[in-house]
Short mmCIF file of C-alpha atoms in Angstrom, two decimals:
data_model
loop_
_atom_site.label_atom_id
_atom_site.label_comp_id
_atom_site.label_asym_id
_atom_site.label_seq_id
_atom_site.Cartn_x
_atom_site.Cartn_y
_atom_site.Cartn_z
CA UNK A 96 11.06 0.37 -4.72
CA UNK A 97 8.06 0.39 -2.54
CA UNK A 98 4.41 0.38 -5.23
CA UNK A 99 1.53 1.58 -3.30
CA UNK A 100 -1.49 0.26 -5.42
CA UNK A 101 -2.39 -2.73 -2.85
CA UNK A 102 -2.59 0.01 -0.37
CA UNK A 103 -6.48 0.58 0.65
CA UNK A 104 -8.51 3.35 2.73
CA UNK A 105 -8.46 0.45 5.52
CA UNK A 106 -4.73 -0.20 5.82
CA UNK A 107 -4.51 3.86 6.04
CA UNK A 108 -6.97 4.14 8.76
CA UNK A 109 -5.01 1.10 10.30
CA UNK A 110 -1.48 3.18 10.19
CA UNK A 111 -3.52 6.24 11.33
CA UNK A 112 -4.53 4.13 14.50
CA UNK A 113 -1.38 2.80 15.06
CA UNK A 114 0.09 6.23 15.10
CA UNK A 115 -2.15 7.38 17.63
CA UNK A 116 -1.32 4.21 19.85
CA UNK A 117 2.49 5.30 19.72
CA UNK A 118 2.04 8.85 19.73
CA UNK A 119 3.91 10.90 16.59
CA UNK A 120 7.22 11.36 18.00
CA UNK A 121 7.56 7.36 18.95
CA UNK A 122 5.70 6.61 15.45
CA UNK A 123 7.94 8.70 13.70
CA UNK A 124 11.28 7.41 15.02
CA UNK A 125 10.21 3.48 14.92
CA UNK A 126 9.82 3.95 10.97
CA UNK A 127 13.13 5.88 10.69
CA UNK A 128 10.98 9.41 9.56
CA UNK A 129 11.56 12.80 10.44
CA UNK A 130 8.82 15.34 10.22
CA UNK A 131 7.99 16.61 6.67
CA UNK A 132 6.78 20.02 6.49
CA UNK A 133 3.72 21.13 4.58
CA UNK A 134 2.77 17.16 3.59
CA UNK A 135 -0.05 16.92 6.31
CA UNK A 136 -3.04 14.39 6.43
CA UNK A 137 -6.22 15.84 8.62
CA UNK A 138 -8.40 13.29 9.52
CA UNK A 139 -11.38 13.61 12.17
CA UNK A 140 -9.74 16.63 13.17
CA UNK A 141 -6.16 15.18 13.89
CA UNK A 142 -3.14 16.15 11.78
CA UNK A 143 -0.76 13.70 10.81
CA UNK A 144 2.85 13.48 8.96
CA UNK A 145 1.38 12.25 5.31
CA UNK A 146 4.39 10.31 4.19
CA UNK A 147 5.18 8.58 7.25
CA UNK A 148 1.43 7.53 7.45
CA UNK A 149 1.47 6.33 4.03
CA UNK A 150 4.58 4.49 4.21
CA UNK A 151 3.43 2.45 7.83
CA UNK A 152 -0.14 1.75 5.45
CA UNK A 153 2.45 -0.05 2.67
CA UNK A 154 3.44 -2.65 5.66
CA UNK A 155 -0.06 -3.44 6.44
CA UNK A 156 -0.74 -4.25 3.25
CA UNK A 157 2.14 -6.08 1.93
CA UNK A 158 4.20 -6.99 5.22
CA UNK A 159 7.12 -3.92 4.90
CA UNK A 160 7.21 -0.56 5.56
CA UNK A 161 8.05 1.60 3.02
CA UNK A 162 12.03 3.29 3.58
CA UNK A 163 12.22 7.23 4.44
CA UNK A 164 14.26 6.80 0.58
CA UNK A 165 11.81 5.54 -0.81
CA UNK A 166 9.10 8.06 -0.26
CA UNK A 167 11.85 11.31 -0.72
CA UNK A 168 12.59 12.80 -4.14
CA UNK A 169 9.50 13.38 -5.73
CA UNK A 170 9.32 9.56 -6.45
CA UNK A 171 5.98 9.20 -4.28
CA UNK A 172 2.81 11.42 -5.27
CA UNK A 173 1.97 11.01 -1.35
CA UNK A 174 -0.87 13.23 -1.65
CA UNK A 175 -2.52 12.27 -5.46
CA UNK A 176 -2.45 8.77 -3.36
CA UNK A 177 -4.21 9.52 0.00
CA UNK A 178 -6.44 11.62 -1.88
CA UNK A 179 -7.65 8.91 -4.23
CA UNK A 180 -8.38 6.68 -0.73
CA UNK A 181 -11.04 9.26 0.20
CA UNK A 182 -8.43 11.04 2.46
CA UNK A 183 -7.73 15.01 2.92
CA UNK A 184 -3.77 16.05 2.04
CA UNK A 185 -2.72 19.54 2.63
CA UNK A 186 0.58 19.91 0.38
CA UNK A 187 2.86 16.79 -1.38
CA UNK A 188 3.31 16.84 -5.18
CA UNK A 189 0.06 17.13 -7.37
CA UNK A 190 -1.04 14.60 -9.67
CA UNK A 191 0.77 14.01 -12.94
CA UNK A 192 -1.37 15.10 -16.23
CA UNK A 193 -1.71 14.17 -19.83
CA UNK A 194 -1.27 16.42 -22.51
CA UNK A 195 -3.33 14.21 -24.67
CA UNK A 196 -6.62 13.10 -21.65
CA UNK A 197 -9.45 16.22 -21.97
CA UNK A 198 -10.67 17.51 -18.30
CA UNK A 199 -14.66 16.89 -20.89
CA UNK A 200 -14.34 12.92 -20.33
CA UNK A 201 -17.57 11.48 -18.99
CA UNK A 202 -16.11 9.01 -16.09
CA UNK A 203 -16.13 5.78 -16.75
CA UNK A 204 -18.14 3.10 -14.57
CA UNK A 205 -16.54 0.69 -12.13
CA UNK A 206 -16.74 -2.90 -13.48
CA UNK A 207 -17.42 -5.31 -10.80
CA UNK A 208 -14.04 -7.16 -10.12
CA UNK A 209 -13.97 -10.90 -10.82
CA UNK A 210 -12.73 -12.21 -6.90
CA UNK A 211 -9.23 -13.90 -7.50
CA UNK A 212 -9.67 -18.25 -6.81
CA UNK A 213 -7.60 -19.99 -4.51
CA UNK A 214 -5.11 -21.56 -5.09
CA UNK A 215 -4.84 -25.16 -5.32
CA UNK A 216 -2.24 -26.76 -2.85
CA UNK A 217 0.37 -28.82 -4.61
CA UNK A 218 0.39 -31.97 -4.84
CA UNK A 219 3.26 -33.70 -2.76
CA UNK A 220 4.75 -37.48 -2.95
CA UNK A 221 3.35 -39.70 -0.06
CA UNK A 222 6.68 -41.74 0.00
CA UNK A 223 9.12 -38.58 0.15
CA UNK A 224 7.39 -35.57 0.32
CA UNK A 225 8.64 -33.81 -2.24
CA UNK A 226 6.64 -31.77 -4.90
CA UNK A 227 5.50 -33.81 -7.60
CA UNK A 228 5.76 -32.40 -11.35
CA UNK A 229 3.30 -32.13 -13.97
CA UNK A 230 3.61 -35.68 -14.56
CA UNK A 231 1.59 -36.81 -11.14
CA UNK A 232 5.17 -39.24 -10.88
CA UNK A 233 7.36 -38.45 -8.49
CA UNK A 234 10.89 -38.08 -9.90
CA UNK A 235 12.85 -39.95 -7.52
CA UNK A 236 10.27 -42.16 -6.41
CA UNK A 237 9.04 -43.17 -9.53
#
């Protein structure tokens, strides 16, 4: 199941692009979508298919393109997402609410986000080249 929370305003924009590099028929059929009806994204003027956009945006952020099946059903909120990136969505299922959250909140601020550290590369044996353990020994090295 495809999760679409890596997914930013700039790998939209990049699917958007992309889409009008292939043109919408040859985007459409590459990704395996058929035109939906009434999900529509407008952006600078252009219309585009919503799901399929939002689907191509999934593979440039995590490598795959989200499956047709995967965005059919209900199971995708194509519109609640593309919305929260800043975009405009004509149709596509609204946003889910809580009986208990008030409409009265105050927002919240954003808190800064702490950037994530590198990681460290791990260490390897210089006689075999294997991955040593926790030890710093190599296990069949010794």
């Amino acid at each position: 199941m495809a999760t679409f929370s890596s997914v930013t305003r700039t790998h939209v924009l990049s699917a958007i692009a992309e889409h009008d590099d292939r043109g919408a028929s040859a985007f459409l059929s590459v990704y395996g979508f058929s035109p939906t009806p009434g999900v529509t994204l407008t952006h600078d003027g252009e219309t585009y298919d919503a799901t399929a956009i939002l689907a191509v945006a999934h593979r440039y952020a995590t490598g795959r393109a989200a499956l047709p099946e995967e965005m059919t059903g209900g199971k995708v909120a194509v519109g609640t997402l593309l919305g929260k990136r800043g975009f405009d969505v004509a149709g596509g299922r609204p946003a889910a609410t809580s009986a208990r959250r008030s409409t009265t909140r105050a927002p919240r601020a954003a808190t800064p986000r702490k950037a994530p550290e590198p990681e460290k590369p791990t260490p390897v044996c210089p006689s075999c080249f294997m991955a040593l353990p926790a030890t710093g020994v190599c296990d069949s090295c010794g």
